[in-house]
Structures are given as C-alpha cells and as structure tokens.
Coordinates of C-alpha atoms and ligand atoms in Angstrom, one line a residue:
M1 CA 170.2 198.7 224.4
H2 CA 167.0 198.6 226.5
V3 CA 166.6 200.4 229.8
I4 CA 164.1 199.3 232.4
T5 CA 163.6 201.9 235.2
V6 CA 162.4 200.7 238.6
P7 CA 161.7 203.4 241.1
V8 CA 162.8 202.1 244.6
T9 CA 162.8 203.2 248.2
P10 CA 160.6 206.1 249.6
F11 CA 163.0 208.4 247.7
A12 CA 161.8 207.1 244.3
Q13 CA 165.4 206.3 243.4
N14 CA 165.7 205.2 239.8
C15 CA 167.2 201.7 239.9
R16 CA 167.9 200.8 236.3
I17 CA 168.3 197.5 234.5
I18 CA 170.5 198.0 231.4
V19 CA 170.0 195.3 228.8
C20 CA 172.2 194.5 225.8
K21 CA 169.5 193.5 223.3
K22 CA 171.9 191.5 221.2
T23 CA 173.0 189.2 224.0
N24 CA 170.1 189.5 226.5
K25 CA 172.7 190.2 229.2
A26 CA 172.0 192.9 231.7
V27 CA 173.3 194.8 234.7
I28 CA 171.4 196.3 237.6
V29 CA 172.5 199.9 238.4
D30 CA 171.9 201.4 241.9
P31 CA 169.5 198.8 243.5
G32 CA 168.6 200.9 246.6
G33 CA 165.7 198.8 247.9
D34 CA 162.5 197.0 247.0
V35 CA 164.3 193.8 246.0
D36 CA 161.1 192.1 244.9
K37 CA 160.2 194.8 242.4
I38 CA 163.7 194.5 240.8
T39 CA 163.7 190.7 240.7
A40 CA 160.2 190.7 239.2
Q41 CA 161.4 193.0 236.3
V42 CA 164.4 190.8 235.7
A43 CA 162.2 187.7 235.6
S44 CA 159.5 189.2 233.3
H45 CA 162.1 190.4 230.8
R46 CA 164.0 187.1 231.0
V47 CA 167.4 188.8 231.0
E48 CA 170.6 187.3 232.4
I49 CA 172.2 189.5 235.1
Q50 CA 175.9 189.9 234.7
A51 CA 176.8 192.4 237.4
I52 CA 175.6 195.1 239.8
W53 CA 177.0 198.6 239.2
L54 CA 176.9 201.3 241.8
T55 CA 177.3 205.1 241.3
H56 CA 177.9 206.0 244.9
G57 CA 177.5 204.6 248.4
H58 CA 174.2 206.3 249.6
L59 CA 171.8 203.8 251.0
D60 CA 169.0 204.7 248.6
H61 CA 171.3 203.6 245.8
V62 CA 173.0 200.5 247.3
G63 CA 170.5 199.1 249.8
V64 CA 169.9 195.7 248.3
A65 CA 173.1 195.3 246.2
D66 CA 174.4 192.8 248.7
I67 CA 171.2 190.7 248.4
L68 CA 171.1 190.8 244.6
C69 CA 174.7 189.9 244.2
K70 CA 173.9 186.6 246.0
T71 CA 170.6 186.1 244.2
Y72 CA 172.4 186.3 240.8
D73 CA 175.9 185.2 241.9
V74 CA 177.5 188.3 240.4
D75 CA 180.0 191.0 241.3
I76 CA 179.3 194.5 242.6
L77 CA 181.3 196.9 240.6
G78 CA 182.0 200.5 241.7
P79 CA 181.9 203.2 242.9
H80 CA 185.4 204.7 243.4
K81 CA 187.4 203.7 246.5
D82 CA 186.9 207.1 248.1
E83 CA 183.4 206.0 248.7
H84 CA 184.5 203.3 251.1
F85 CA 183.4 205.2 254.3
W86 CA 179.8 205.3 253.1
F87 CA 179.7 201.5 253.0
E88 CA 181.3 201.3 256.4
N89 CA 178.7 203.7 257.6
L90 CA 175.6 201.8 256.2
P91 CA 174.2 201.3 259.7
M92 CA 174.4 205.0 260.4
Q93 CA 172.9 205.8 257.0
A94 CA 169.9 203.5 257.8
Q95 CA 169.3 205.6 260.9
M96 CA 169.9 208.9 259.2
F97 CA 167.5 208.1 256.3
G98 CA 164.9 206.2 258.5
F99 CA 165.5 202.9 256.7
A100 CA 165.5 199.4 258.2
A101 CA 168.8 198.5 259.9
K102 CA 171.6 197.7 257.4
A103 CA 174.9 195.9 258.1
P104 CA 178.0 197.1 256.2
F105 CA 178.9 195.3 253.0
Y106 CA 181.5 196.3 250.3
P107 CA 181.7 196.2 246.5
T108 CA 183.6 193.4 244.9
K109 CA 185.7 195.9 243.1
Y110 CA 186.1 199.7 243.2
L111 CA 186.4 201.5 239.8
N112 CA 188.6 204.3 238.6
D113 CA 188.1 207.2 236.2
L114 CA 188.4 205.9 232.6
D115 CA 187.9 202.3 233.5
S116 CA 185.4 200.5 231.2
V117 CA 182.7 198.1 232.2
K118 CA 180.6 195.9 229.9
V119 CA 177.1 194.6 229.7
G120 CA 176.9 192.1 226.8
E121 CA 178.5 194.0 223.9
L122 CA 177.9 197.4 225.2
E123 CA 180.8 199.2 226.7
F124 CA 180.4 202.0 229.3
L125 CA 183.2 204.4 230.3
V126 CA 183.5 205.2 234.0
K127 CA 183.9 208.8 234.9
H128 CA 184.8 209.9 238.4
C129 CA 182.5 212.8 239.5
P130 CA 183.3 213.8 243.1
G131 CA 181.2 216.5 244.9
H132 CA 177.9 215.0 246.0
T133 CA 180.1 212.2 247.5
P134 CA 183.9 211.8 247.1
G135 CA 183.8 208.5 245.2
H136 CA 180.8 209.1 243.0
I137 CA 181.1 207.7 239.4
V138 CA 178.9 207.9 236.3
F139 CA 178.6 205.4 233.5
Y140 CA 178.8 206.8 229.9
Q141 CA 177.8 204.8 226.8
E142 CA 179.0 206.7 223.7
Q143 CA 177.2 204.9 220.8
Q144 CA 173.8 204.9 222.6
Q145 CA 174.5 208.5 223.7
C146 CA 173.5 208.2 227.4
V147 CA 175.0 208.6 230.8
I148 CA 173.9 207.2 234.1
V149 CA 174.7 209.9 236.6
G150 CA 173.3 208.9 240.0
D151 CA 173.0 212.1 242.2
V152 CA 175.5 214.3 240.3
I153 CA 173.0 216.3 238.3
F154 CA 169.2 216.2 237.9
K155 CA 166.8 217.9 235.5
G156 CA 167.0 221.5 236.6
A157 CA 169.1 220.8 239.7
I158 CA 172.4 219.4 241.0
G159 CA 173.2 216.9 243.8
R160 CA 173.2 217.9 247.4
T161 CA 176.6 218.7 248.9
D162 CA 175.7 219.0 252.6
F163 CA 176.7 215.4 253.4
P164 CA 180.0 214.5 255.0
Q165 CA 182.8 215.1 252.4
G166 CA 180.4 216.8 250.0
N167 CA 181.9 219.8 248.1
T168 CA 179.9 222.2 245.9
E169 CA 182.9 223.6 244.0
Q170 CA 184.1 220.1 243.3
L171 CA 180.6 219.0 242.2
L172 CA 180.4 221.9 239.7
T173 CA 183.8 221.0 238.3
S174 CA 182.8 217.4 237.9
I175 CA 179.6 218.4 236.1
K176 CA 181.5 220.8 233.8
Q177 CA 184.5 218.6 233.0
Q178 CA 182.9 215.1 233.0
I179 CA 179.3 215.6 231.9
M180 CA 178.7 219.0 230.1
C181 CA 181.6 218.1 227.8
L182 CA 179.6 215.2 226.3
P183 CA 177.6 215.8 223.1
D184 CA 174.4 217.9 223.6
K185 CA 172.2 215.0 222.6
T186 CA 173.5 212.7 225.4
I187 CA 170.6 211.5 227.5
I188 CA 171.2 212.1 231.3
M189 CA 169.6 209.3 233.3
A190 CA 169.5 210.7 236.9
G191 CA 169.0 208.9 240.2
H192 CA 165.8 210.8 240.9
G193 CA 163.3 212.4 238.6
L194 CA 163.0 212.5 234.8
N195 CA 165.6 212.0 232.2
T196 CA 167.1 215.1 230.5
T197 CA 169.9 215.8 228.0
V198 CA 173.3 217.6 228.2
G199 CA 172.0 220.3 225.8
D200 CA 168.9 221.0 227.9
E201 CA 170.8 221.3 231.1
K202 CA 173.3 223.6 229.5
S203 CA 170.6 226.0 228.5
T204 CA 168.1 225.6 231.4
N205 CA 169.8 224.4 234.5
P206 CA 170.3 227.5 236.8
F207 CA 173.2 225.9 238.6
I208 CA 175.1 225.4 235.4
S209 CA 174.2 228.5 233.3
G210 CA 174.8 230.6 236.4
H211 CA 178.3 229.3 236.9
F212 CA 179.5 228.5 233.4
G213 CA 177.3 231.0 231.4
Ligands
LIG1 ZN1 173.2 210.4 246.9
LIG2 ZN1 169.9 209.5 245.7

C-alpha cells in the first residue's frame, strides 16, 4: 500500500490517495477541495482511480467529490446514511465555512458498520463512529495496520462536537469502542494534522486518558 497525502482547502484537510501497489489501483479519500492538486497527484503517480470514499459530510472533506466522480467515472462510497442532512445542507455549509457556493450532491452508496470496501487487493473494514457527526465512518486496513479516521480523533485531540447533531459522549464511545480497541501499532491517519498511533493516543491524548484512564 502507498499513501499520498494531499492537503486541501484553507483547513489543510488531508485528502488521501490510497494505492494498492500490486494492482496500481487507487481510491481518493475525502477530497475536500483543490481539485487540480488532487488530479495532478493522480496523474504523476499514474494510478487508476477506482472510487471515492468519504468519512463524513463536512464540506472540507467532500467539496470536490462530485467533480472527481465525473472526472474518473467512479462511485462515491460512504459515509453512513445518517450523514444525509450534511449533503442536503452543502449550500449552508459553504456559507458557514466561507467557501465558494456549493450545490447539494449525494454519495452513490451509503455504507454501514462492518461493510468492507476494496482498493485493488486491499480490503478496508468500515467502522461507524458517530459523535463529531452522526454518520461519520472510518476505514480500517488490518494487514497494513492503519485506519483513516477523518475528524474522529487527532494527534492529542478529538473531533469537535459543537455542530448540529454532534455529541461528545457518543464521540468518546466511538473512539473507545471502534479505534482504541485496535492494536497499539495501528497508524491513525487523521483528517487534519500529523499521523499518530493508537498506542500513542492511549498514553498521551488528554481526552482519552482522562476518560478511560
Ligand atoms: Zn468534520
Ligand atoms: Zn475536517
């Protein structure tokens, strides 16, 4: 597996291109903006895009998914259906975040907890992690020991819960039951900031040690 990280939008959101090295097939996870930066990376690495995966419906994560799905003629998979209202409200989000106007669009298919999605020969397990948003999902790859977590958890922090339908207690439960249960070596690839690991967050993240000591 090869991971290309492309920071996009004024929020430096980590769009990721996940490549199966064996097959040269790839998916784009959370393309929030800067479509030219993303397509340039795809072209320079000469990978074949198979799908677009979304962790949740916030504009900085989904902003150009509708454009890229046409560019590459692929499906948009995820997040969970409870995220539907965030897609309906894309015009409002654009105003709220100070982005260019955005018309609503919808994923090709919503995903559920324990679904699996593939890029080439790599299989990722979908884990539903509500709290930051109700339909937030993460993508876990067991053999490569990594999890793409969007805005659920960051190095030393957790996702905001002050948006509509955010819920701090639910977020902490998601982190505990869906992410902290993974092996300590698992690399956490967050939507903003640096990568970390499950073990590091267990021992240093104040939101987790404070609650789960
Ligand atoms: Zn978010
Ligand atoms: Zn974000």
